[in-house]
């Protein structure tokens, strides 16, 4: 272990209680969609205490709507600010964005929680609460990494741009707003809950709605009608065949541990309005995964053309084709070259701290990494503490030692990536 690594590790040990106390404060402030302001105020206060340049602004909904990558169902973004803090380097080094979202999904039925969903309760080395793993724990790892560098009196050459954004859970308008505000860097890290795996590729996804038509009739003479429910069953099986076809094309070894790399999920079925009537309309709503190697438009076209083939299976669809609509949330796929310098840097620092080889995979879900890569021209890696299997679940938790371990890895990565100014460090 180098002297610098030992100093970073010791700083983390000395300041772990302080870091976990701040994480607890963040978790105790609910920050569901439309209610992010109080949590963002805590983040801004922390950044000012750290002496960073702080930028706080509310998203401009009208300007965002004009961007081709915009996606949100919100009418406005009043009182839902983004927060950015910049640690300026001395010059001559590579810059990096550290991007994390402050918004969390709703807590669901509180009866399913052992504690209040926003308690921040700590037991057996774990902190519990909505958003603690997705992804306030990762955000605190970023802050601790920056604080460690500052606390040891080190000066980096490149800029570190910390971003606490809103709206990730519903499509990424917060990160898109940072791009439109001009924030860009040589690379980025997003500490989503990867269970300390490194994701250089992120799946994209988008929501769709399909209207399946039938012909109404009395239930007693249902043979005179055409059941939209029965026809929708054909549509669902057809979509399952498309899912199988799309995934059969994927040979990327980063997906070898993912049973279905780019799933197509039917999440909502609505149809019929009377038990004694043949239903004449069914609405299917779902989510379509998008490969890092394809565009959103390519995936849309494949779905559209595939649905047209339904007429080959059932003559009903020749005159009554399903109506496909794209709506709601959308996440842009993203990909970083496996030989990118940040990949090597992060992996090497992981080996030093964890004493093991990092697991490198492709993300099974969408993140803001695609927006940073595609819209912001900033290649992004997803890496952080917390496990996906408890995100969005009751009794969501994070292992606190993993928050500290991630912080240590990221601190060393920043030093290596941005460069250390020996005269000031």
Coordinates of C-alpha atoms in Angstrom, one line a residue, residues 132-365:
X132 CA -30.4 5.2 0.8
X133 CA -29.1 2.7 -1.8
X134 CA -30.7 4.4 -4.8
X135 CA -28.7 6.5 -4.6
X136 CA -28.0 8.8 -1.7
X137 CA -25.4 6.4 -0.3
X138 CA -23.5 6.7 -3.6
X139 CA -23.8 10.5 -3.6
X140 CA -22.2 10.6 -0.1
X141 CA -19.3 8.4 -1.4
X142 CA -18.6 11.1 -4.0
X143 CA -18.7 13.8 -1.4
X144 CA -16.4 11.9 1.0
X145 CA -13.9 11.3 -1.9
X146 CA -13.7 15.0 -2.5
X147 CA -13.5 15.8 1.2
X148 CA -10.7 13.3 1.7
X149 CA -8.6 15.0 -1.0
X150 CA -9.3 18.4 0.5
X151 CA -8.7 17.2 4.0
X152 CA -5.2 15.9 3.2
X153 CA -4.3 19.2 1.6
X154 CA -4.0 17.8 -1.9
X155 CA -4.6 19.8 -5.0
X156 CA -5.7 18.3 -8.3
X157 CA -4.8 19.5 -11.7
X158 CA -8.2 18.8 -13.3
X159 CA -11.6 20.0 -12.3
X160 CA -14.0 17.8 -10.3
X161 CA -17.7 18.7 -11.0
X162 CA -20.1 17.2 -8.5
X163 CA -23.7 17.1 -9.7
X164 CA -26.8 16.4 -7.5
X165 CA -29.6 16.2 -10.0
X166 CA -33.4 15.7 -10.0
X167 CA -35.6 13.6 -12.2
X168 CA -33.4 10.6 -12.9
X169 CA -36.2 8.2 -11.9
X170 CA -38.5 9.5 -14.6
X171 CA -36.2 10.0 -17.5
X172 CA -33.2 12.3 -16.7
X173 CA -34.4 15.9 -17.1
X174 CA -32.0 17.0 -14.3
X175 CA -28.9 15.6 -16.0
X176 CA -30.0 16.9 -19.3
X177 CA -30.4 20.4 -17.7
X178 CA -26.7 20.2 -16.6
X179 CA -25.7 19.4 -20.1
X180 CA -27.7 22.3 -21.5
X181 CA -26.1 24.6 -18.8
X182 CA -22.7 23.8 -20.3
X183 CA -21.3 21.2 -17.9
X184 CA -19.0 18.8 -19.7
X185 CA -15.9 16.9 -18.7
X186 CA -13.4 14.3 -20.0
X187 CA -15.3 11.5 -18.3
X188 CA -17.9 10.8 -15.6
X189 CA -18.7 8.4 -12.8
X190 CA -22.3 7.7 -11.6
X191 CA -22.5 5.9 -8.3
X192 CA -25.7 4.0 -8.9
X193 CA -26.1 0.8 -6.8
X194 CA -24.0 -1.7 -8.8
X195 CA -22.9 -3.7 -5.8
X196 CA -19.4 -2.4 -6.5
X197 CA -19.4 -3.8 -10.1
X198 CA -18.2 -1.5 -12.9
X199 CA -20.6 -0.8 -15.7
X200 CA -19.1 0.7 -18.8
X201 CA -22.3 0.1 -20.7
X202 CA -25.8 1.1 -19.8
X203 CA -29.0 -0.3 -21.3
X204 CA -31.5 2.2 -22.4
X205 CA -35.3 1.8 -22.2
X206 CA -38.6 3.5 -23.1
X207 CA -42.2 3.1 -22.3
X208 CA -44.8 2.1 -24.9
X209 CA -48.6 1.8 -25.1
X210 CA -50.4 -0.5 -27.5
X211 CA -54.2 -0.3 -28.2
X212 CA -55.6 -3.7 -29.2
X213 CA -59.0 -3.4 -30.9
X214 CA -61.9 -5.9 -30.8
X215 CA -65.7 -5.8 -31.6
X216 CA -68.2 -5.4 -28.9
X217 CA -71.2 -7.8 -28.4
X218 CA -73.4 -9.2 -25.7
X219 CA -71.7 -11.8 -23.6
X220 CA -74.5 -14.2 -24.3
X221 CA -73.7 -14.1 -27.9
X222 CA -70.0 -13.5 -27.6
X223 CA -69.4 -15.4 -30.9
X224 CA -70.8 -12.4 -32.7
X225 CA -68.1 -10.2 -31.2
X226 CA -64.3 -10.2 -31.2
X227 CA -62.7 -10.1 -27.8
X228 CA -59.9 -7.5 -27.5
X229 CA -58.7 -9.4 -24.5
X230 CA -58.2 -12.6 -26.5
X231 CA -56.5 -10.6 -29.3
X232 CA -54.2 -8.9 -26.8
X233 CA -53.0 -12.4 -25.7
X234 CA -51.8 -12.9 -29.3
X235 CA -50.1 -9.5 -29.2
X236 CA -48.3 -10.3 -25.9
X237 CA -47.0 -13.6 -27.2
X238 CA -45.8 -11.8 -30.4
X239 CA -43.9 -9.3 -28.2
X240 CA -42.4 -12.1 -26.3
X241 CA -41.1 -13.6 -29.5
X242 CA -39.6 -10.2 -30.4
X243 CA -37.9 -10.1 -27.0
X244 CA -36.4 -13.5 -27.7
X245 CA -35.3 -12.5 -31.2
X246 CA -33.6 -9.2 -30.0
X247 CA -31.8 -10.9 -27.1
X248 CA -30.5 -13.8 -29.3
X249 CA -28.4 -11.2 -31.2
X250 CA -26.6 -10.1 -28.1
X251 CA -23.2 -11.8 -27.7
X252 CA -21.4 -9.2 -25.6
X253 CA -19.6 -11.0 -22.7
X254 CA -20.6 -8.1 -20.4
X255 CA -24.1 -9.5 -20.5
X256 CA -23.2 -13.2 -19.8
X257 CA -24.6 -13.1 -16.3
X258 CA -27.8 -11.3 -17.3
X259 CA -30.5 -13.8 -18.3
X260 CA -32.4 -11.3 -20.5
X261 CA -30.1 -8.4 -21.4
X262 CA -32.8 -6.1 -22.9
X263 CA -36.2 -7.3 -21.7
X264 CA -39.6 -6.2 -23.0
X265 CA -41.9 -6.0 -20.0
X266 CA -45.7 -5.7 -20.1
X267 CA -46.5 -3.8 -16.9
X268 CA -50.1 -2.7 -17.4
X269 CA -53.2 -4.3 -19.0
X270 CA -56.5 -2.5 -19.1
X271 CA -59.5 -3.7 -20.9
X272 CA -63.3 -4.3 -20.9
X273 CA -65.9 -2.3 -19.0
X274 CA -68.7 -4.8 -18.3
X275 CA -68.7 -8.6 -17.4
X276 CA -71.5 -9.3 -19.8
X277 CA -70.0 -7.5 -22.8
X278 CA -67.3 -8.6 -25.2
X279 CA -64.5 -6.1 -24.7
X280 CA -63.7 -4.0 -27.8
X281 CA -60.5 -2.4 -26.5
X282 CA -57.4 -3.4 -24.5
X283 CA -54.5 -1.1 -23.6
X284 CA -51.1 -2.7 -22.9
X285 CA -48.3 -0.6 -21.4
X286 CA -44.8 -1.7 -21.0
X287 CA -41.1 -1.0 -21.1
X288 CA -38.7 -1.9 -23.9
X289 CA -35.0 -2.4 -23.2
X290 CA -32.6 -0.8 -25.7
X291 CA -29.1 -2.2 -26.3
X292 CA -26.0 0.1 -25.8
X293 CA -25.2 -0.8 -29.4
X294 CA -28.5 0.6 -30.9
X295 CA -30.3 3.9 -30.9
X296 CA -33.7 4.6 -29.4
X297 CA -35.0 5.1 -33.0
X298 CA -33.7 1.8 -34.2
X299 CA -35.4 0.0 -31.4
X300 CA -38.7 1.8 -32.0
X301 CA -38.6 0.9 -35.7
X302 CA -38.0 -2.8 -34.9
X303 CA -41.1 -2.8 -32.6
X304 CA -43.2 -1.0 -35.2
X305 CA -42.3 -3.4 -38.0
X306 CA -42.7 -6.4 -35.8
X307 CA -46.2 -5.5 -34.8
X308 CA -47.1 -5.1 -38.5
X309 CA -46.3 -8.8 -38.9
X310 CA -49.3 -9.7 -36.6
X311 CA -51.5 -9.7 -39.8
X312 CA -49.5 -12.8 -40.9
X313 CA -50.7 -14.7 -37.9
X314 CA -54.3 -13.5 -37.7
X315 CA -56.4 -11.9 -40.5
X316 CA -58.2 -9.7 -37.9
X317 CA -55.1 -7.5 -37.6
X318 CA -55.1 -6.7 -41.3
X319 CA -58.0 -4.3 -40.9
X320 CA -57.6 -3.7 -37.1
X321 CA -53.9 -3.2 -36.6
X322 CA -52.7 -2.5 -33.0
X323 CA -52.0 1.2 -32.4
X324 CA -48.5 1.7 -31.0
X325 CA -47.6 4.8 -29.0
X326 CA -44.4 5.8 -27.2
X327 CA -45.0 7.8 -24.0
X328 CA -43.7 8.6 -20.6
X329 CA -40.2 7.9 -19.4
X330 CA -37.2 7.1 -21.6
X331 CA -33.5 6.4 -20.8
X332 CA -30.9 6.8 -23.5
X333 CA -28.4 3.9 -23.8
X334 CA -24.7 4.6 -23.2
X335 CA -21.4 2.9 -23.8
X336 CA -17.8 3.6 -22.9
X337 CA -14.9 1.9 -24.8
X338 CA -13.5 -0.9 -22.7
X339 CA -10.0 0.5 -23.3
X340 CA -10.9 4.0 -22.1
X341 CA -8.4 5.3 -19.7
X342 CA -10.9 5.9 -16.9
X343 CA -11.9 2.2 -17.1
X344 CA -8.3 1.2 -16.5
X345 CA -7.8 3.8 -13.7
X346 CA -11.0 2.9 -11.8
X347 CA -10.3 -0.9 -12.1
X348 CA -6.7 -0.4 -10.8
X349 CA -7.8 1.6 -7.8
X350 CA -10.5 -1.0 -7.1
X351 CA -7.8 -3.7 -7.0
X352 CA -5.7 -1.6 -4.6
X353 CA -8.6 -1.0 -2.2
X354 CA -10.6 -4.2 -2.4
X355 CA -7.7 -6.6 -3.0
X356 CA -9.7 -8.4 -5.8
X357 CA -10.4 -8.2 -9.4
X358 CA -13.4 -5.9 -10.2
X359 CA -16.5 -7.4 -11.8
X360 CA -17.1 -5.6 -15.1
X361 CA -20.6 -6.0 -16.6
X362 CA -23.3 -4.1 -18.5
X363 CA -26.0 -2.3 -16.6
X364 CA -29.4 -4.2 -16.6
X365 CA -31.3 -0.9 -16.3

